[in-house]
Short mmCIF file of C-alpha atoms in Angstrom, two decimals:
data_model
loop_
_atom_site.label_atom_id
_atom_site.label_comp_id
_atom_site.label_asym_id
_atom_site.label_seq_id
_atom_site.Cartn_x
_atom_site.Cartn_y
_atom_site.Cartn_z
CA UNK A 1 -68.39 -15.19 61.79
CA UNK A 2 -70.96 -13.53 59.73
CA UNK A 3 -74.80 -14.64 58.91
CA UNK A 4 -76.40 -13.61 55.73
CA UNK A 5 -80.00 -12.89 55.92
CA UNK A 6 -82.96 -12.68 53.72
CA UNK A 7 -85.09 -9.70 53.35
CA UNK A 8 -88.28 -11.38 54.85
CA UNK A 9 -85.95 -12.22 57.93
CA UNK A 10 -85.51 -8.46 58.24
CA UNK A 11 -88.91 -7.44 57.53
CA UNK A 12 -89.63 -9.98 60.53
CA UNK A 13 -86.76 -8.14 62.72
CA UNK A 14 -88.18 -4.40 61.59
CA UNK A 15 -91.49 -5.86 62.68
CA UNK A 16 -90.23 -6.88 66.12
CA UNK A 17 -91.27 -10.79 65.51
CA UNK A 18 -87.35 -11.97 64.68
CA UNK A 19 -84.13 -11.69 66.46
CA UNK A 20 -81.52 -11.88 64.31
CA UNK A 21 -78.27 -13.74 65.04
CA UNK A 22 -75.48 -12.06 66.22
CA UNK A 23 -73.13 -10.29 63.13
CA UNK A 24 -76.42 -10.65 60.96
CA UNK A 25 -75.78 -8.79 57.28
CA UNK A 26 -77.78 -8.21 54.52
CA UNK A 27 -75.50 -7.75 51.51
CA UNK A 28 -77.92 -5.90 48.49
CA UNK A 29 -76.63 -4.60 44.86
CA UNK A 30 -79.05 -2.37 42.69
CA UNK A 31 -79.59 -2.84 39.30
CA UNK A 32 -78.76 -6.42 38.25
CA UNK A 33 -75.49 -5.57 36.80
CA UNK A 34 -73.59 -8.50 35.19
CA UNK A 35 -70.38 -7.64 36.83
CA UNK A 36 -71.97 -8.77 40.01
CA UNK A 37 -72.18 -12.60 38.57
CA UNK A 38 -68.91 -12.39 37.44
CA UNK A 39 -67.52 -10.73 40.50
CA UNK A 40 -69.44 -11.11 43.53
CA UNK A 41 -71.46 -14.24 42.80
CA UNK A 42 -68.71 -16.99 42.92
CA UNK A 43 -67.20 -15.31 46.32
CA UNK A 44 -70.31 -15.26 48.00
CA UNK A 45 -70.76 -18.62 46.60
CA UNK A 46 -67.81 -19.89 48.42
CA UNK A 47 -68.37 -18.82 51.25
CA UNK A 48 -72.05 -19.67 51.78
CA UNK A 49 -73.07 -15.94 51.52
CA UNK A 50 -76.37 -14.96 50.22
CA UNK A 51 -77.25 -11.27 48.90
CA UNK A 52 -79.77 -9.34 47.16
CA UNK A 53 -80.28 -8.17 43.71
CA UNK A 54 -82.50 -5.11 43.23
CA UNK A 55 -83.56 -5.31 39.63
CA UNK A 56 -84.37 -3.57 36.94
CA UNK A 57 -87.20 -5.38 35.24
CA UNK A 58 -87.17 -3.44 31.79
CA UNK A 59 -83.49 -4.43 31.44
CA UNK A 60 -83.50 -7.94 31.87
CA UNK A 61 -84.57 -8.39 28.30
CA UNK A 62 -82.24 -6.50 26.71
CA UNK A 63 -80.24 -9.67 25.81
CA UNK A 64 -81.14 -13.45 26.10
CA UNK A 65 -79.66 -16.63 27.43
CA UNK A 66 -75.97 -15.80 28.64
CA UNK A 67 -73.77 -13.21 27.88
CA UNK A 68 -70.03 -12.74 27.78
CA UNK A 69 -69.07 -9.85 30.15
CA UNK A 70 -67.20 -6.80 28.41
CA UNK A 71 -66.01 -4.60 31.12
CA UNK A 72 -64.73 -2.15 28.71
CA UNK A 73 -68.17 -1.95 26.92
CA UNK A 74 -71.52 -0.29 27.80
CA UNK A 75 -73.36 -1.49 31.00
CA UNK A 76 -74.56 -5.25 31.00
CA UNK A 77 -77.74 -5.99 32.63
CA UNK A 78 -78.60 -9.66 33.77
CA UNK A 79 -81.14 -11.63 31.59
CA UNK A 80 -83.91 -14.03 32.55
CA UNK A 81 -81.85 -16.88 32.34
CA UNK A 82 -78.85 -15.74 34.39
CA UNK A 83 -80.96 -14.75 37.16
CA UNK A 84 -82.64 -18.62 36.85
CA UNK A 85 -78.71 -19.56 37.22
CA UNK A 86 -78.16 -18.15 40.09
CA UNK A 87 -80.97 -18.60 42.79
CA UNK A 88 -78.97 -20.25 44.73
CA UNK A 89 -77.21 -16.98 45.86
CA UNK A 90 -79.17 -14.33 45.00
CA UNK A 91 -82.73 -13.37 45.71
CA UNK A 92 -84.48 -10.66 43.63
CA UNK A 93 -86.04 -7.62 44.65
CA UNK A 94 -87.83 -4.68 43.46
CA UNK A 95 -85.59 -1.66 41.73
CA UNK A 96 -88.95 -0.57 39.45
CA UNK A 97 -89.50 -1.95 36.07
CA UNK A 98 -88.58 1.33 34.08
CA UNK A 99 -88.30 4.46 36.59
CA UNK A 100 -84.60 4.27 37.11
CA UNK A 101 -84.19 7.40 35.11
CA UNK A 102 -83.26 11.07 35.80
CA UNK A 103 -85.59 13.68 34.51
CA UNK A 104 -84.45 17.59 36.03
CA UNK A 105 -82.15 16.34 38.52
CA UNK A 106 -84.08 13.95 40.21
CA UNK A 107 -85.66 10.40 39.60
CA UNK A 108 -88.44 10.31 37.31
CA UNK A 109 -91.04 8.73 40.03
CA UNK A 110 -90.89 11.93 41.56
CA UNK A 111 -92.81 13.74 38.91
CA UNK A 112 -95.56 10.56 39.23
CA UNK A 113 -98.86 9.85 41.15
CA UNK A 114 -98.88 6.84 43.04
CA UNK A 115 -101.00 4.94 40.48
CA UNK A 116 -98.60 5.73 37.62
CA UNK A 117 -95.88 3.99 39.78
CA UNK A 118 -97.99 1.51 41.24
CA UNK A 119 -98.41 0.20 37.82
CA UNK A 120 -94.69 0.51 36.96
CA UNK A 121 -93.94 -1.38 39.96
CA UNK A 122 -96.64 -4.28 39.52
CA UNK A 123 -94.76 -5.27 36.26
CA UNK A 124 -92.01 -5.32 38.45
CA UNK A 125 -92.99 -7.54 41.20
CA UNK A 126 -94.70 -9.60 38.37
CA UNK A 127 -91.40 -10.48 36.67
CA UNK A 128 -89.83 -11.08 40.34
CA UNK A 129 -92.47 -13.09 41.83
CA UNK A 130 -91.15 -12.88 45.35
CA UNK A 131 -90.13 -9.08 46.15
CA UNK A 132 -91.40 -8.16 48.88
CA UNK A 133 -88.38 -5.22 48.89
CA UNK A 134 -87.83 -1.90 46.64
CA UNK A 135 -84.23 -0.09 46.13
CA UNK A 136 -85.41 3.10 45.72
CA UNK A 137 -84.20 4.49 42.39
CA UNK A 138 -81.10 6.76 43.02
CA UNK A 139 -82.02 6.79 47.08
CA UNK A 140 -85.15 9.14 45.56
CA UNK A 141 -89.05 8.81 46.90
CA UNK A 142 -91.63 10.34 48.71
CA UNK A 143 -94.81 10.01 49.73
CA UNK A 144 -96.53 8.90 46.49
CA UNK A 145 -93.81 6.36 45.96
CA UNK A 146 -94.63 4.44 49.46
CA UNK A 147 -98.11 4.40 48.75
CA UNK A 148 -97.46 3.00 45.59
CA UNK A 149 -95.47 0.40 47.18
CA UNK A 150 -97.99 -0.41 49.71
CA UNK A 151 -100.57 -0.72 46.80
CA UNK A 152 -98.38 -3.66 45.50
CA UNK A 153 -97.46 -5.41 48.88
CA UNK A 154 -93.91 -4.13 48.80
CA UNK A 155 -93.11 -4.37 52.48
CA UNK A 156 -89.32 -3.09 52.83
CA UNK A 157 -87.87 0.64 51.01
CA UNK A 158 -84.15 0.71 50.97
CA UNK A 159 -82.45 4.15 50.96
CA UNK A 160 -79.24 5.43 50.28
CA UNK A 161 -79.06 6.86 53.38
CA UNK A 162 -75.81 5.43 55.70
CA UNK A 163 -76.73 3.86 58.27
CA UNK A 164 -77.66 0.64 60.26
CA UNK A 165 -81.22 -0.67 59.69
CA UNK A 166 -83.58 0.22 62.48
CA UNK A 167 -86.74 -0.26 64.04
CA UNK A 168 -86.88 3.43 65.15
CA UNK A 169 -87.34 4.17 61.53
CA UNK A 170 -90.44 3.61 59.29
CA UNK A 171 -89.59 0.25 56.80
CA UNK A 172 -90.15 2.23 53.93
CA UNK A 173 -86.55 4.33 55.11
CA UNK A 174 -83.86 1.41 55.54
CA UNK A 175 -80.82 2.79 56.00
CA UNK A 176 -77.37 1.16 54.10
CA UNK A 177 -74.10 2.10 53.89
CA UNK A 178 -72.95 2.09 50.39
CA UNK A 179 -70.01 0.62 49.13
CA UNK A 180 -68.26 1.89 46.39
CA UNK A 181 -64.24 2.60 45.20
CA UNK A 182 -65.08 5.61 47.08
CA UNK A 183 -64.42 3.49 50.32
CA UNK A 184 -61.49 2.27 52.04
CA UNK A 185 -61.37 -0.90 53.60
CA UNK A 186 -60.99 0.42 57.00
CA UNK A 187 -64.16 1.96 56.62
CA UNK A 188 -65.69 -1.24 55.11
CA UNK A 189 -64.83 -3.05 58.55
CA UNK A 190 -65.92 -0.43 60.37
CA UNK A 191 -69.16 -0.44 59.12
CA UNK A 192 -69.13 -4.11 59.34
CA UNK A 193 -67.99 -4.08 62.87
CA UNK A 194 -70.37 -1.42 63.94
CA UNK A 195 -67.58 0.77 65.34
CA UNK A 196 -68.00 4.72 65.05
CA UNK A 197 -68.56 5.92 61.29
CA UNK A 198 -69.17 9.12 61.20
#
């Protein structure tokens, strides 16, 4: 009984020119993490799901052509040609090319002008083609980072704030409830449900 939807469908909501069906989800995953193809990518598959990959562009070349997943091993990042493989589930958005790093607590964009990120996050969008969406790096940014964004036409900033997606709130603050092994299911459903989750 649930829709997927694309992030230009909920730029066009934020924007007030779309009304989304009824049970409309958008399902997003930072980092490009192989696990997710081997995981999440044939369920979604099956049941006509689509979802979001924020990616690391730095990463992607790390390895090439396909990999053989080792859970026990370090972290496995997808390549060029395993994102080409799998289109017709995912579509790929912005996660910076290499600012997902922590530098005194924080993320590193935070010690950055905008025009230092700007041109971290036009290699980016360069290796992405279509982003028109960041995942903020750790749920950290500020005022240089959406100007940076705007600078590259990134339209959409997704926090790590919980939360339902608004159009109270600016579209550089998207709320989203994270799900991790943190989570019970019976909070899963009632975030998907919409029930009270506080």
């Amino acid at each position: 009984q649930f829709t997927t939807i694309s992030t230009t469908q909920l730029y066009d909501y934020l924007e007030g020119r779309h009304i989304l069906p009824v049970n409309s989800i958008l399902i997003t995953f930072d980092d490009g993490l192989l696990s997710t193809k081997v995981y999440a990518y044939p369920i979604l598959k099956e049941h006509g799901f689509s979802a979001v990959q924020h990616i690391i562009s730095s990463r992607t070349g790390r390895f090439e052509g396909e990999q053989v997943f080792d859970g026990n091993g370090p972290l496995q990042f997808f390549t060029a040609d395993e994102m080409k493989q799998m289109t017709d589930v995912f579509q790929f958005e912005a996660h910076t090319h290499n600012l997902h790093q922590f530098s005194k607590g924080a993320g590193i964009a935070l010690e950055m002008s905008s025009a230092d990120i700007a041109m971290d996050l036009q290699q980016n969008v360069n290796m992405l083609t279509d982003a028109i969406s960041l995942a903020y790096p750790f749920g950290h940014y500020d005022e240089d980072m959406i100007e940076a964004m705007k600078e590259v036409g990134l339209l959409i900033g997704f926090t790590t704030n919980e939360g339902y997606a608004n159009m109270q709130q600016s579209n550089y603050e998207v709320n989203r409830f994270g799900i991790t092994e943190n989570k019970t299911f019976e909070q899963f459903t009632s975030y998907v449900k919409g029930v009270n989750w506080s």
